[in-house]
PDB file of C-alpha atoms in Angstrom:
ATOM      1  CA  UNK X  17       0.000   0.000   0.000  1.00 91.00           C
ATOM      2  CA  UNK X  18       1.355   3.722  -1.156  1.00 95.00           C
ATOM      3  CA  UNK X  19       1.228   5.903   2.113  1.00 97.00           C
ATOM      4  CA  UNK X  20       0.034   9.500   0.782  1.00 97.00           C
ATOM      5  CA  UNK X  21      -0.175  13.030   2.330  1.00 97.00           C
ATOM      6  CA  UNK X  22      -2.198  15.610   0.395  1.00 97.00           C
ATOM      7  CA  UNK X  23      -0.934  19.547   1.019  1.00 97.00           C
ATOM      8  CA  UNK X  24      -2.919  21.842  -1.075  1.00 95.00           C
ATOM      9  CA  UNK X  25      -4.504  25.476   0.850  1.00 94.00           C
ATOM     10  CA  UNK X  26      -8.205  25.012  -0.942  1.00 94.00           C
ATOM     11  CA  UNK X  27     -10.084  22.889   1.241  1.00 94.00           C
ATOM     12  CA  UNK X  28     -12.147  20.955  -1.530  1.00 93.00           C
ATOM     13  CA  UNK X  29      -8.850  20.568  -3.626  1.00 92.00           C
ATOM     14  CA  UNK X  30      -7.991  18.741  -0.856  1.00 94.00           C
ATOM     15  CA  UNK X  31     -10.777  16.576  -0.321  1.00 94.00           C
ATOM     16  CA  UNK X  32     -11.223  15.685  -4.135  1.00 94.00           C
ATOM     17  CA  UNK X  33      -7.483  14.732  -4.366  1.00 94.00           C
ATOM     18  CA  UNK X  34      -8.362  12.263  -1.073  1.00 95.00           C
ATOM     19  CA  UNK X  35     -11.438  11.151  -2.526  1.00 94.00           C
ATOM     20  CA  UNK X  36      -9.679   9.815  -5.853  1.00 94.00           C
ATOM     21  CA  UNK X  37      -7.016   7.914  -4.046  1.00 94.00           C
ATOM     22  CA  UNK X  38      -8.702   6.956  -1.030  1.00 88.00           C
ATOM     23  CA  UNK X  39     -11.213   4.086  -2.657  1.00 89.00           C
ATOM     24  CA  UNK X  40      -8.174   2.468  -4.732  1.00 90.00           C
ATOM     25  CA  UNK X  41      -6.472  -0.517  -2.502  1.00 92.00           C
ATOM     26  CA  UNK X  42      -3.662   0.497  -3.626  1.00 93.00           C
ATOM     27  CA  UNK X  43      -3.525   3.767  -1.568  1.00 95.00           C
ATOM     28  CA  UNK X  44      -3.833   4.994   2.393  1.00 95.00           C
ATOM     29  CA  UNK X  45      -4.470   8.950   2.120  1.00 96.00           C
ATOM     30  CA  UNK X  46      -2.932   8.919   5.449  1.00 96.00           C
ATOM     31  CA  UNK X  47      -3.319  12.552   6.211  1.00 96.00           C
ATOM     32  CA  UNK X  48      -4.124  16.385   4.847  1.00 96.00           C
ATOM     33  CA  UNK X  49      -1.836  19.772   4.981  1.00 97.00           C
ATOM     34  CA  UNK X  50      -3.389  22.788   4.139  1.00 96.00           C
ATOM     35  CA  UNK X  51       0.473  25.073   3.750  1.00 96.00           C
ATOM     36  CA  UNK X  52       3.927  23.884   3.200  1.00 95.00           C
ATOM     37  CA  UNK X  53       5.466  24.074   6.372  1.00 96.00           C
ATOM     38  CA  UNK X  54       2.408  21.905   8.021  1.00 97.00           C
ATOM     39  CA  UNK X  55       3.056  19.039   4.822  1.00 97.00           C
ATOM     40  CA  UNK X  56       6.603  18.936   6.069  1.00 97.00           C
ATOM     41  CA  UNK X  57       5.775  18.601   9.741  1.00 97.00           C
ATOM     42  CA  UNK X  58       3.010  15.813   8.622  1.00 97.00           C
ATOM     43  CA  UNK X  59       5.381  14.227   6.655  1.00 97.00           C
ATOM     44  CA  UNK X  60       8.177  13.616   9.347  1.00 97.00           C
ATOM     45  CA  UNK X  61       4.922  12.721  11.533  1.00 97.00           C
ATOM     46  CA  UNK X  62       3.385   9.958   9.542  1.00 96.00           C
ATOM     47  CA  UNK X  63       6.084   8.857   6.676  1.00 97.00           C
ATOM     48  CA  UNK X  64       3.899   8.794   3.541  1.00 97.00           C
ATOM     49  CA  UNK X  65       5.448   7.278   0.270  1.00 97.00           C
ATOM     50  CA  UNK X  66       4.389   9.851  -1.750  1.00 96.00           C
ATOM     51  CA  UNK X  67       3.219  13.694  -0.547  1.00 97.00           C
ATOM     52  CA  UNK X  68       0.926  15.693  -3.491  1.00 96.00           C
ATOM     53  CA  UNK X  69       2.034  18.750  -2.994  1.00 95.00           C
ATOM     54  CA  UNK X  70       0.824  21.941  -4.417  1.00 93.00           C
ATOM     55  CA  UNK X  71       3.521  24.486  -5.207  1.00 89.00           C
ATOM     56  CA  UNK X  72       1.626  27.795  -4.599  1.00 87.00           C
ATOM     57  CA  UNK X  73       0.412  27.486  -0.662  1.00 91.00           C
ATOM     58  CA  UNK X  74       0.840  30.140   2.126  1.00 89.00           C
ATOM     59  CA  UNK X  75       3.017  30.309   5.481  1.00 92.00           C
ATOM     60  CA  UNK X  76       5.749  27.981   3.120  1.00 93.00           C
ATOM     61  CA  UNK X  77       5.208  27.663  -0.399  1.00 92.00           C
ATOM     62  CA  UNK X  78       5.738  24.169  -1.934  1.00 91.00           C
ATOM     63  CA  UNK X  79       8.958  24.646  -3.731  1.00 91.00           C
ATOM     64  CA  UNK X  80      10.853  25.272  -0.139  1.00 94.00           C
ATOM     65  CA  UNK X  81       8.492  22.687   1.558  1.00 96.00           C
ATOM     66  CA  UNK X  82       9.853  20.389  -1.520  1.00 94.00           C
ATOM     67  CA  UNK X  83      13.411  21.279  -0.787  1.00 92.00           C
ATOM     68  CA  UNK X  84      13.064  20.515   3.007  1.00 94.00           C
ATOM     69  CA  UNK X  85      11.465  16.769   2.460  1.00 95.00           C
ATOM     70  CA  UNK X  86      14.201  16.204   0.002  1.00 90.00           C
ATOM     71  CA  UNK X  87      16.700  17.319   2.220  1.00 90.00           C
ATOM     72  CA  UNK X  88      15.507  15.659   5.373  1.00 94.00           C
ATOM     73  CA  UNK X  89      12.891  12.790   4.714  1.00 94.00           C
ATOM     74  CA  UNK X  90      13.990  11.408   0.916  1.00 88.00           C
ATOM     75  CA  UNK X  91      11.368   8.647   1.649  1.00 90.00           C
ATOM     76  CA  UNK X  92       8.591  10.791   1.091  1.00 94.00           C
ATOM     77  CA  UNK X  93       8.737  11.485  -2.584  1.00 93.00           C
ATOM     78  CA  UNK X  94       7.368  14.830  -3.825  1.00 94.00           C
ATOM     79  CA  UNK X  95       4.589  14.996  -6.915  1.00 94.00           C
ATOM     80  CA  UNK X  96       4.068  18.711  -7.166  1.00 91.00           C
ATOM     81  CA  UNK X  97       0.789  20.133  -8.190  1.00 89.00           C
ATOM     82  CA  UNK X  98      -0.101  23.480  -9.731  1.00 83.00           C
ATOM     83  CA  UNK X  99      -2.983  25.094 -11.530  1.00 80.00           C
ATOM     84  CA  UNK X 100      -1.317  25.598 -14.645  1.00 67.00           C
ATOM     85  CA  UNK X 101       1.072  23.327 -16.857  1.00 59.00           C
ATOM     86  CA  UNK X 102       3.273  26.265 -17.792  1.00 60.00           C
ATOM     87  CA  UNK X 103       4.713  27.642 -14.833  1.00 66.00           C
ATOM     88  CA  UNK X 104       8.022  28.448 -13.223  1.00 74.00           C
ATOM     89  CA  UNK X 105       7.408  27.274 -10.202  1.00 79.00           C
ATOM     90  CA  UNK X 106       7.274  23.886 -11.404  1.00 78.00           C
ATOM     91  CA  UNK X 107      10.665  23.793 -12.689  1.00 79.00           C
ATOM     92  CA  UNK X 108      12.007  25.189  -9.574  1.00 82.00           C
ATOM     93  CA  UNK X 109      10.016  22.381  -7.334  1.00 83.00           C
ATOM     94  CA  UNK X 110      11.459  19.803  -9.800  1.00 82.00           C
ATOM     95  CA  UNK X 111      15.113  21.311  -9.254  1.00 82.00           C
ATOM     96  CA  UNK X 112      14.053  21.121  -5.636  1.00 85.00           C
ATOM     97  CA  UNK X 113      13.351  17.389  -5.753  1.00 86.00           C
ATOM     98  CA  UNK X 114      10.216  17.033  -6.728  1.00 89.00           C
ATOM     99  CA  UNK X 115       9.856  13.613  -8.683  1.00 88.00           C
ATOM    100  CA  UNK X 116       7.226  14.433 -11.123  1.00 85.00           C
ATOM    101  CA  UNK X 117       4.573  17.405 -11.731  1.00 87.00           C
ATOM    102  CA  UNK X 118       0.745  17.512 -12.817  1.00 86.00           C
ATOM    103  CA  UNK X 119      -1.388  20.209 -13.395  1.00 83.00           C
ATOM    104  CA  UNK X 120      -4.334  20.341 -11.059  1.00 84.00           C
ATOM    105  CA  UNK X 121      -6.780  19.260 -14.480  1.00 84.00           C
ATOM    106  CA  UNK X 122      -5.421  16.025 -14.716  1.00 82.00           C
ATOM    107  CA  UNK X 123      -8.197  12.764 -15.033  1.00 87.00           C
ATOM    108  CA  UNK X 124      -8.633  10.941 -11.769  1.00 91.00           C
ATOM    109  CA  UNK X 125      -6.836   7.923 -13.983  1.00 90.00           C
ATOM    110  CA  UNK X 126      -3.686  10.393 -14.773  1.00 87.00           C
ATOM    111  CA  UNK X 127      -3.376  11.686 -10.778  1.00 91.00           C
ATOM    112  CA  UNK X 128      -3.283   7.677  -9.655  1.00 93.00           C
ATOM    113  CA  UNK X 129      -0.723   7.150 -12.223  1.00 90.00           C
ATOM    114  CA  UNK X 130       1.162   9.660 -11.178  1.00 89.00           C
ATOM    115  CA  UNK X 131       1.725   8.598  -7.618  1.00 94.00           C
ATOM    116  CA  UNK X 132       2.426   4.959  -8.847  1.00 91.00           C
ATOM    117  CA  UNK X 133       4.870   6.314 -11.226  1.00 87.00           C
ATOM    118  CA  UNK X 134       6.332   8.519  -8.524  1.00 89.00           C
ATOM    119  CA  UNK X 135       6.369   5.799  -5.739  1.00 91.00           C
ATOM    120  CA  UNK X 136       8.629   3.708  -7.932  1.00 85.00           C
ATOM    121  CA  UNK X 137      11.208   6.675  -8.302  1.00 78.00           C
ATOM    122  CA  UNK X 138      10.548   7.608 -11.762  1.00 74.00           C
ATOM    123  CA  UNK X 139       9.661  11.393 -12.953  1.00 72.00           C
ATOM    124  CA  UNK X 140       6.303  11.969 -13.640  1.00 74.00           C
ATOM    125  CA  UNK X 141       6.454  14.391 -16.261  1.00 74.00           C
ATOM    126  CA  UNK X 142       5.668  14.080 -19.511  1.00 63.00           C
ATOM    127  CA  UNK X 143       9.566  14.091 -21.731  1.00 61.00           C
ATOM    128  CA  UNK X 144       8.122  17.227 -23.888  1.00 61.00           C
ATOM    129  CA  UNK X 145       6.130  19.297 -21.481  1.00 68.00           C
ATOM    130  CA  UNK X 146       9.339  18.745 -19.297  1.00 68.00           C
ATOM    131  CA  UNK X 147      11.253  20.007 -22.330  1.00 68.00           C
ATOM    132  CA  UNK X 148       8.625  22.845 -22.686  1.00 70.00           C
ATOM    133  CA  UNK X 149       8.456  24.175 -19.071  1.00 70.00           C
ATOM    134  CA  UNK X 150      12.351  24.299 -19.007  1.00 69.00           C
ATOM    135  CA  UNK X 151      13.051  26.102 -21.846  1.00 67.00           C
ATOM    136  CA  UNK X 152      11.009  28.751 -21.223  1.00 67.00           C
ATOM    137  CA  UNK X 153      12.159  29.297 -17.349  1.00 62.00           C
ATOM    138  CA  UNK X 154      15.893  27.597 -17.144  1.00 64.00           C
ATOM    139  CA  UNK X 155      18.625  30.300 -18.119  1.00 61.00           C
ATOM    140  CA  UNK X 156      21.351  28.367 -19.994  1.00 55.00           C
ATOM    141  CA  UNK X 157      25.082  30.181 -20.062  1.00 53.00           C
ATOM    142  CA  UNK X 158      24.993  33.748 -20.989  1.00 48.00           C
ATOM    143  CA  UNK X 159      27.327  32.720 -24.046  1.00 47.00           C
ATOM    144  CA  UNK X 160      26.128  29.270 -24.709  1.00 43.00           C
ATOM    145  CA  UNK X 161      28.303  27.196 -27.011  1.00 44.00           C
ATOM    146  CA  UNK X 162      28.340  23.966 -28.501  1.00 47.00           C
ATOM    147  CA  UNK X 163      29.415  21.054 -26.270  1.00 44.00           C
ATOM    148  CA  UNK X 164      32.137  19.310 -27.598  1.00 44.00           C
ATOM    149  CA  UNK X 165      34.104  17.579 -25.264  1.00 44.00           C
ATOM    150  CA  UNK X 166      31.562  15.346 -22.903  1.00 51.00           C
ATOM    151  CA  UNK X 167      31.341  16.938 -19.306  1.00 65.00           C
ATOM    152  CA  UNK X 168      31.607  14.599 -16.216  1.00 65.00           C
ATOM    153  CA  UNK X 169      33.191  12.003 -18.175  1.00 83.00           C
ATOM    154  CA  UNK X 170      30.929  10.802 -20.210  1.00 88.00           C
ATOM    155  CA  UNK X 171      31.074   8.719 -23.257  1.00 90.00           C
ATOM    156  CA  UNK X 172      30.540  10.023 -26.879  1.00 89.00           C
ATOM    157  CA  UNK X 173      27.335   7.520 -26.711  1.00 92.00           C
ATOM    158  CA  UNK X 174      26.225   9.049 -23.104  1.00 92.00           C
ATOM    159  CA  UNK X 175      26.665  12.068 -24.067  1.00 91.00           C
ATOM    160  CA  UNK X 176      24.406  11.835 -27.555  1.00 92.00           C
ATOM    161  CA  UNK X 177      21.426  10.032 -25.108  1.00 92.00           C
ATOM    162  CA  UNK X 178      21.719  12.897 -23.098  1.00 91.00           C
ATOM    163  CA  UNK X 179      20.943  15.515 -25.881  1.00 88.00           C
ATOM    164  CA  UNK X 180      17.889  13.318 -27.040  1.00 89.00           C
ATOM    165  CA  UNK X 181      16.674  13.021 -23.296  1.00 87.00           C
ATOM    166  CA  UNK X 182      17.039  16.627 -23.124  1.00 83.00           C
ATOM    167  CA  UNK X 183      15.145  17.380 -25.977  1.00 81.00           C
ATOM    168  CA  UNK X 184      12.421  15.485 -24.677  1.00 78.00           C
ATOM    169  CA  UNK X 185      12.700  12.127 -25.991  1.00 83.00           C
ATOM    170  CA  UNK X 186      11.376   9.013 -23.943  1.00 82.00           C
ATOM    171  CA  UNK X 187      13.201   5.959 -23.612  1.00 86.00           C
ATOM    172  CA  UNK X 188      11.384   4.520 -26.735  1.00 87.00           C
ATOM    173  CA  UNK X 189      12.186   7.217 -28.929  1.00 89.00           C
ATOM    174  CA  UNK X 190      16.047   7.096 -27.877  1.00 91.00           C
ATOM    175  CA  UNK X 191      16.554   3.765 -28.633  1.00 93.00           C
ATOM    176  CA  UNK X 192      14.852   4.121 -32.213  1.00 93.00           C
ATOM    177  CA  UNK X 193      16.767   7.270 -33.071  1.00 92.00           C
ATOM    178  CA  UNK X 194      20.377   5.021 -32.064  1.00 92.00           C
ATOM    179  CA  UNK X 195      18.991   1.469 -33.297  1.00 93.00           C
ATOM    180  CA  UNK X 196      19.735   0.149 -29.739  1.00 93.00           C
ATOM    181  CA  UNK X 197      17.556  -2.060 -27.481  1.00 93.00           C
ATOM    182  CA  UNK X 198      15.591   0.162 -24.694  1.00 90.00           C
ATOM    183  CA  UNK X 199      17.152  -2.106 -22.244  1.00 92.00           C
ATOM    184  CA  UNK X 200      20.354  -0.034 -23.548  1.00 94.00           C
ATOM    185  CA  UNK X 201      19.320   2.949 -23.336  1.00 92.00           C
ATOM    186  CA  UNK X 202      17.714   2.633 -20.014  1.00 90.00           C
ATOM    187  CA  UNK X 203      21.669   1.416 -18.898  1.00 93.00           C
ATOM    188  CA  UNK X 204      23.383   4.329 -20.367  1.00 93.00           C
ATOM    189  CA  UNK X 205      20.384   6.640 -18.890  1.00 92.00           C
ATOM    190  CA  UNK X 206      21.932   4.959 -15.579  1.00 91.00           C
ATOM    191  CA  UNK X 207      25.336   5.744 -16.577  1.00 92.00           C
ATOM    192  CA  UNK X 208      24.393   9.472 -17.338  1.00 92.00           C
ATOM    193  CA  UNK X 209      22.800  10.581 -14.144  1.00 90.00           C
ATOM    194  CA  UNK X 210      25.637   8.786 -12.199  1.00 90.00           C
ATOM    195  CA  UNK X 211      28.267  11.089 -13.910  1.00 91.00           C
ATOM    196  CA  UNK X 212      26.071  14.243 -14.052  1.00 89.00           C
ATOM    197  CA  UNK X 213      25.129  13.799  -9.936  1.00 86.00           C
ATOM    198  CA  UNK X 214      21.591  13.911 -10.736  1.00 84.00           C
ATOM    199  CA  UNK X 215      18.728  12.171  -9.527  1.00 78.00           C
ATOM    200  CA  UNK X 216      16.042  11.743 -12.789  1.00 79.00           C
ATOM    201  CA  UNK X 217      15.485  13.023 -15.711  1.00 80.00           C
ATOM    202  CA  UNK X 218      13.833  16.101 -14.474  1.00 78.00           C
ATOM    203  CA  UNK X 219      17.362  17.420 -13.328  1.00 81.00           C
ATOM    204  CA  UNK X 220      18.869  15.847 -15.920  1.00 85.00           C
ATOM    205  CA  UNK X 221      17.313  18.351 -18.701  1.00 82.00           C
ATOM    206  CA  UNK X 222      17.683  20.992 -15.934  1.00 81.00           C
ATOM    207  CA  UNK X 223      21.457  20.327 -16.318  1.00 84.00           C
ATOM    208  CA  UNK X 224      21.212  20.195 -20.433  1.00 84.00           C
ATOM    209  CA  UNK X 225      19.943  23.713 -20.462  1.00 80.00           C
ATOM    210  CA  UNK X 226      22.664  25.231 -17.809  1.00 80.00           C
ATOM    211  CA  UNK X 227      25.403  23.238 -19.366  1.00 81.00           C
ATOM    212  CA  UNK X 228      24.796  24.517 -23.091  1.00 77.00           C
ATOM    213  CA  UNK X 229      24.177  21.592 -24.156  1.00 78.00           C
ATOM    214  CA  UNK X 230      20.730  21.957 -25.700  1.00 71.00           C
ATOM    215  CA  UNK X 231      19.289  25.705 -25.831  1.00 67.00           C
ATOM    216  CA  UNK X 232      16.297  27.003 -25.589  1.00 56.00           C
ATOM    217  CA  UNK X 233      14.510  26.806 -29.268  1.00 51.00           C
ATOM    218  CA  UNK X 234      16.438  23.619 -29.938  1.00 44.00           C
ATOM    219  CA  UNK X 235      15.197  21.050 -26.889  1.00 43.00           C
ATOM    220  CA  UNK X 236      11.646  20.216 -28.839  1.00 40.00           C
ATOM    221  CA  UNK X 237      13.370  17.536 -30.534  1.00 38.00           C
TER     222      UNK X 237
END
């Protein structure tokens, strides 16, 4: 069972988020925040898997509530919420430590996905609205230029998945584009967050856009 905390300051966001997740067996909505800073005390209180967490909330927004958890209870993975699918706030949750965003519109079917997703450490984001919402609010270099030599080590093959993930490729797409196996690319996916000291692919296209490597007008693959 998936332990979740729900932090959101609208009272009936709250309870419709609950009332999704709270008749699947797969779930225990195991308790309700109604600002950042009370999420964070909730989640060292009960340990959820998995806190929905809206980004704009009052007393401590969800970005710095998001930062805390990571910091101090990594257990309790972060899916941030907010009203809209374009917004800078998102990006800065995800850089945070948020594993995964969805706008507040989202099905019933795409929220419960979501958390699964989340629970099992992946990024919930969609490859090309990720690419979207950090190209318009990541600031590369002020001179970006091409990437030649491959940072952190990487290999001229790790470094090529790394564009494609950037430009908001999925896994299935990668390994098409290179004639390799997805079981591949997933390794060399491994391989490239190891060298870049990131955690998912969230801050891996974070990194992509501050490192030059793909700019903004060129990550839509």
């Amino acid at each position: 069972m998936i332990r979740v905390l729900i932090a959101d300051d609208q009272p009936l966001v709250r309870r419709g988020l609950a009332l999704i997740l709270a008749p699947d067996p797969a779930f225990e909505v195991v308790g309700e925040a109604e600002d950042g800073a009370r999420a964070v005390a909730l989640a060292h209180e009960l340990r959820p898997d998995v806190v929905v967490m809206d980004i704009r909330m009052p007393v401590l927004d969800g970005v710095r509530a998001t930062e805390e958890l990571a910091r101090t209870l990594p257990g309790s993975r972060v899916l941030a919420l907010s009203t809209f699918d374009m917004d800078e706030y998102v990006v800065a949750a995800l850089r945070a430590g948020a594993y995964g965003f969805l706008p507040k519109d989202v099905s019933p079917e795409e929220l419960i996905a979501g958390v699964h997703t989340v629970h099992t450490g992946e990024a919930a984001v969609a490859p090309r609205l990720l690419t979207r919402l950090i190209s318009a609010y990541v600031r590369g270099p002020a001179r970006p230029s091409p990437v030649t030599a491959a940072p952190a080590g990487l290999t001229p093959r790790e470094l090529e998945i790394w564009r494609l993930l950037a430009a908001g490729f999925d896994n299935a797409e990668i390994a098409a584009d290179l004639d390799i196996s997805v079981s591949t690319v997933k390794n060399h996916i491994t391989g490239v967050f190891a060298k870049l000291g990131v955690r998912d692919r969230a801050q891996a296209v974070i990194a992509a856009y501050e490192s030059g490597l793909v700019t903004v007008g060129h990550g839509s693959g």
